[in-house]
Short mmCIF file of C-alpha atoms in Angstrom, two decimals:
data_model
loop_
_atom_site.label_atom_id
_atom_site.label_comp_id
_atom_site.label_asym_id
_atom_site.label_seq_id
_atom_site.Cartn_x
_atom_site.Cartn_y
_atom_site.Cartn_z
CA UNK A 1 -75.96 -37.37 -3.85
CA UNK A 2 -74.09 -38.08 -0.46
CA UNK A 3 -72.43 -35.87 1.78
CA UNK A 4 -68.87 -36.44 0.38
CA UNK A 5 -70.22 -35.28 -3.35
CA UNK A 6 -71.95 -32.58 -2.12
CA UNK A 7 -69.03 -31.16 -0.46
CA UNK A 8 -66.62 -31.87 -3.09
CA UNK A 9 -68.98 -30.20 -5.48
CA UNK A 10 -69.42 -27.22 -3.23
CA UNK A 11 -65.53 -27.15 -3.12
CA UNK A 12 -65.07 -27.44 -6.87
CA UNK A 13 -67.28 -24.48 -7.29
CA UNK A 14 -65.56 -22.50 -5.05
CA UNK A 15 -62.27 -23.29 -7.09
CA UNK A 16 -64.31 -22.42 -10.03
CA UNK A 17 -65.41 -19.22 -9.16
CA UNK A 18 -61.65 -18.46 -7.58
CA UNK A 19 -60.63 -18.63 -11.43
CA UNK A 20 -62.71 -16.07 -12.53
CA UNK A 21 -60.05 -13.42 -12.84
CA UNK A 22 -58.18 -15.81 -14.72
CA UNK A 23 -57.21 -16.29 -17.78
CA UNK A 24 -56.93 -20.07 -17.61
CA UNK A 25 -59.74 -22.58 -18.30
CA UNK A 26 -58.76 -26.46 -16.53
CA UNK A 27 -60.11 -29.94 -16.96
CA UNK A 28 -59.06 -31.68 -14.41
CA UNK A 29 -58.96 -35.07 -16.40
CA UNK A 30 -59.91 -38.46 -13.56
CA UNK A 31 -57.69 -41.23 -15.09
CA UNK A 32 -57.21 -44.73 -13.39
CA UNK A 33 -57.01 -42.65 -10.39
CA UNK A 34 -54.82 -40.30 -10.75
CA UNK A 35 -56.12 -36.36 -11.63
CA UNK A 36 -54.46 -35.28 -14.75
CA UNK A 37 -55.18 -31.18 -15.52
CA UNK A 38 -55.44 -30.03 -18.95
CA UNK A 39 -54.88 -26.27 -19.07
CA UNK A 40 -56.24 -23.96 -21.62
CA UNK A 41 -55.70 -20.11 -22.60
CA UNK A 42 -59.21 -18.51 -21.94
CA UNK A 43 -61.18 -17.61 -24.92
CA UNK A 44 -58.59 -17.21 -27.46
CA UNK A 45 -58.61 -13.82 -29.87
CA UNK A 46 -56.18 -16.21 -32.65
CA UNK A 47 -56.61 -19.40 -34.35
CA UNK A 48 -52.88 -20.26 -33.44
CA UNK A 49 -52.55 -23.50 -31.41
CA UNK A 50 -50.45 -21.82 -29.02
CA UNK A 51 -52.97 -20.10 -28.00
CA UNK A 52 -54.70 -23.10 -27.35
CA UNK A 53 -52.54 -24.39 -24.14
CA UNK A 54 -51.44 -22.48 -20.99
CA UNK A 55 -48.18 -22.81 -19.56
CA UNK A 56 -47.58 -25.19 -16.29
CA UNK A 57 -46.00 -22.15 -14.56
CA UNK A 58 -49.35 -19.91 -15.39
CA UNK A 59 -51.63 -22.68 -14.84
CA UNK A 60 -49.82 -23.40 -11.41
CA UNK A 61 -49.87 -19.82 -10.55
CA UNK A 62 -53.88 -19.53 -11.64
CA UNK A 63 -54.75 -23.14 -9.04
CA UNK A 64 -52.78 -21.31 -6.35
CA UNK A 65 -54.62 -18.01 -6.90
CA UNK A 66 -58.05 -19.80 -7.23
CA UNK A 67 -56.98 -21.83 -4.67
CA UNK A 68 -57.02 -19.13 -1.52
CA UNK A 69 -59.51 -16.94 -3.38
CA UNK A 70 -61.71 -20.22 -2.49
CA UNK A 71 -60.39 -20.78 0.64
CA UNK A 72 -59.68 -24.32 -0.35
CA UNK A 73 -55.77 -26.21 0.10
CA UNK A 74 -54.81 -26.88 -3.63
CA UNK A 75 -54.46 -30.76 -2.76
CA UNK A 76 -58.23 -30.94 -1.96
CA UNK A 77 -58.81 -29.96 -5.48
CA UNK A 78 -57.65 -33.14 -7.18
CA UNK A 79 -59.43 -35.38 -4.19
CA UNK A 80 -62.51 -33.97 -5.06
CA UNK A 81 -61.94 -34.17 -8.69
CA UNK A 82 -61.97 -38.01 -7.49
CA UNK A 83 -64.80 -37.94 -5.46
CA UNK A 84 -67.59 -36.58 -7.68
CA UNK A 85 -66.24 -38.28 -11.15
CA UNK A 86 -68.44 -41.73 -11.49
CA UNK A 87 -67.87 -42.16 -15.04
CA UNK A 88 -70.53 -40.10 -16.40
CA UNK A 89 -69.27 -37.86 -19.33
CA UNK A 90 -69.29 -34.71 -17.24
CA UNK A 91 -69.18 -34.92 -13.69
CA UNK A 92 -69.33 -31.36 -13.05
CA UNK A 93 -68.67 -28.60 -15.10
CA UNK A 94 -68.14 -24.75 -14.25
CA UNK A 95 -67.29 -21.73 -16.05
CA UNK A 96 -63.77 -22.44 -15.80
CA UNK A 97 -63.48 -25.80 -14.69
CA UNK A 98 -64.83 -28.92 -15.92
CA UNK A 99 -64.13 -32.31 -13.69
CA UNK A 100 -64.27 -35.61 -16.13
CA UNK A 101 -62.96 -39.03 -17.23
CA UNK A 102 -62.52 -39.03 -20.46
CA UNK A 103 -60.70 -41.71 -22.76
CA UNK A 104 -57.19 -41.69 -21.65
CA UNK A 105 -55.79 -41.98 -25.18
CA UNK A 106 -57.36 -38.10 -25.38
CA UNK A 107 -55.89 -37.17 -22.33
CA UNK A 108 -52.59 -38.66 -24.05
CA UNK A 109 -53.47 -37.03 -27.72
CA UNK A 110 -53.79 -33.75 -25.53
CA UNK A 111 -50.92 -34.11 -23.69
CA UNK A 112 -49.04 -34.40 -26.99
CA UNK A 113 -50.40 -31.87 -28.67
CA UNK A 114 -48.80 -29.96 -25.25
CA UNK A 115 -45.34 -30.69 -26.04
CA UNK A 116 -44.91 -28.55 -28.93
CA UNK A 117 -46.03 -25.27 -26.65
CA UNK A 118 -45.31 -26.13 -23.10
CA UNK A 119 -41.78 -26.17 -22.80
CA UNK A 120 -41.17 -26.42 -19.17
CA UNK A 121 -41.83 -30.20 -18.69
CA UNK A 122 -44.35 -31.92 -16.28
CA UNK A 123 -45.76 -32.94 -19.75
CA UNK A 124 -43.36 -35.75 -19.95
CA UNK A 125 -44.49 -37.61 -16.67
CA UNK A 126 -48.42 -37.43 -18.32
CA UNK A 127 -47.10 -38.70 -21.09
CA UNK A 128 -45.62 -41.69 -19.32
CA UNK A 129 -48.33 -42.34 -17.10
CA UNK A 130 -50.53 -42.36 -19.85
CA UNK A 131 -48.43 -45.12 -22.08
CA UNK A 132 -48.57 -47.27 -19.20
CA UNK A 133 -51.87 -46.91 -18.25
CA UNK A 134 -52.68 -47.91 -21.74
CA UNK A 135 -50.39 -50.61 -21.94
CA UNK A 136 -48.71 -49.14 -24.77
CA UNK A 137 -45.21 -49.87 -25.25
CA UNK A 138 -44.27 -49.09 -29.14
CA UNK A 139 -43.54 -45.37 -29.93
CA UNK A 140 -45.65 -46.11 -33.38
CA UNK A 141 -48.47 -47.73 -31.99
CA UNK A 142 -48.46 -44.37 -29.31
CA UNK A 143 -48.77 -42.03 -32.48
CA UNK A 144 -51.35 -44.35 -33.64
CA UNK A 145 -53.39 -43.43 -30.44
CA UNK A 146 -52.65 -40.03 -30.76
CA UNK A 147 -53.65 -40.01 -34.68
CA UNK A 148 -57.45 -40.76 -33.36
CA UNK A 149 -57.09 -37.24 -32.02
CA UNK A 150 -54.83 -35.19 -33.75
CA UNK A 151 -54.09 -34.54 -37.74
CA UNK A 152 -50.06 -34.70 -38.63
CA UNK A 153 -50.31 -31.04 -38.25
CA UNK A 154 -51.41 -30.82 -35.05
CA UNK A 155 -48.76 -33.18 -33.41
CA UNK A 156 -44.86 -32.18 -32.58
CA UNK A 157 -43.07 -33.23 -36.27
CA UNK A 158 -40.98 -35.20 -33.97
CA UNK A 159 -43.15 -36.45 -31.84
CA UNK A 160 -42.59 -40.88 -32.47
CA UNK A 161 -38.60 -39.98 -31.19
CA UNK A 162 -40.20 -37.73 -28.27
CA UNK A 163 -42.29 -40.80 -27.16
CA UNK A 164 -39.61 -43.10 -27.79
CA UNK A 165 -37.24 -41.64 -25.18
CA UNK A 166 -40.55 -41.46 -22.42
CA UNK A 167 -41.11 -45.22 -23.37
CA UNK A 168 -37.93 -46.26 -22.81
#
């Protein structure tokens, strides 16, 4: 492990441990690049999906909060998300935070699954990142990527027109 890892480890722990009063759980998803952040209501008491996702605006407000309870700018976050993800299945993984790459088309299945509870956007430019990363350019092939992931129950009921208008 170099210095660089070390550090950005030290300074992902940190964040970690700044969540603890939290509700929010993160996986801060490494993706051609770019650091894509899955957000997740902590321990759920119901089996409704909604309980499943946490809002941007919470989520935001949670990185911010873990953010100076680590001492740590909230941009350094996503570079060390960078740094210490190699490709292994879990570069580091916290209590409340958990630093991968995972397949993009389940970053994109999760991002989808997102749009029926997360109504205040910043979805959307996932969503598009994600179609291009993948190359994918046909609303139906999209839901085919997403049907890997999710059953017809889990995904918006109008979610082929939804990724029609990010595609175009």
């Amino acid at each position: 492990m170099n210095h660089d890892d070390a550090a950005a480890r030290a300074l992902l722990l940190r964040f970690d441990r700044g969540l603890a009063d939290q509700r929010i759980e993160m996986e801060l998803c490494v993706v051609g690049g770019a650091v894509i952040t899955l957000n997740f209501a902590r321990a759920p008491r119901t089996r409704r999906p909604r309980a499943l996702f946490a809002s941007s605006g919470a989520a935001l407000a949670a990185r911010r909060h873990a953010a100076e309870r680590a001492g740590v700018a909230l941009d350094r976050l996503e570079e060390a998300a960078r740094t210490v993800v190699t490709g292994q299945a879990a570069a580091f993984e916290g209590e409340r935070l958990r630093v991968f790459s995972p397949p993009p088309d389940y970053v994109l299945a999760m991002k989808c699954a997102a749009l029926r509870f997360v109504p205040e956007g910043g979805v959307e430019d996932d969503i598009r990142y994600l179609l291009r990363f993948l190359g994918v350019r046909d609303p139906a092939a999209a839901v085919d990527v997403v049907s890997g992931y999710l059953t017809p129950r889990q995904r918006p009921e109008d979610l082929e027109s939804r990724l029609a208008s990010l595609i175009s």
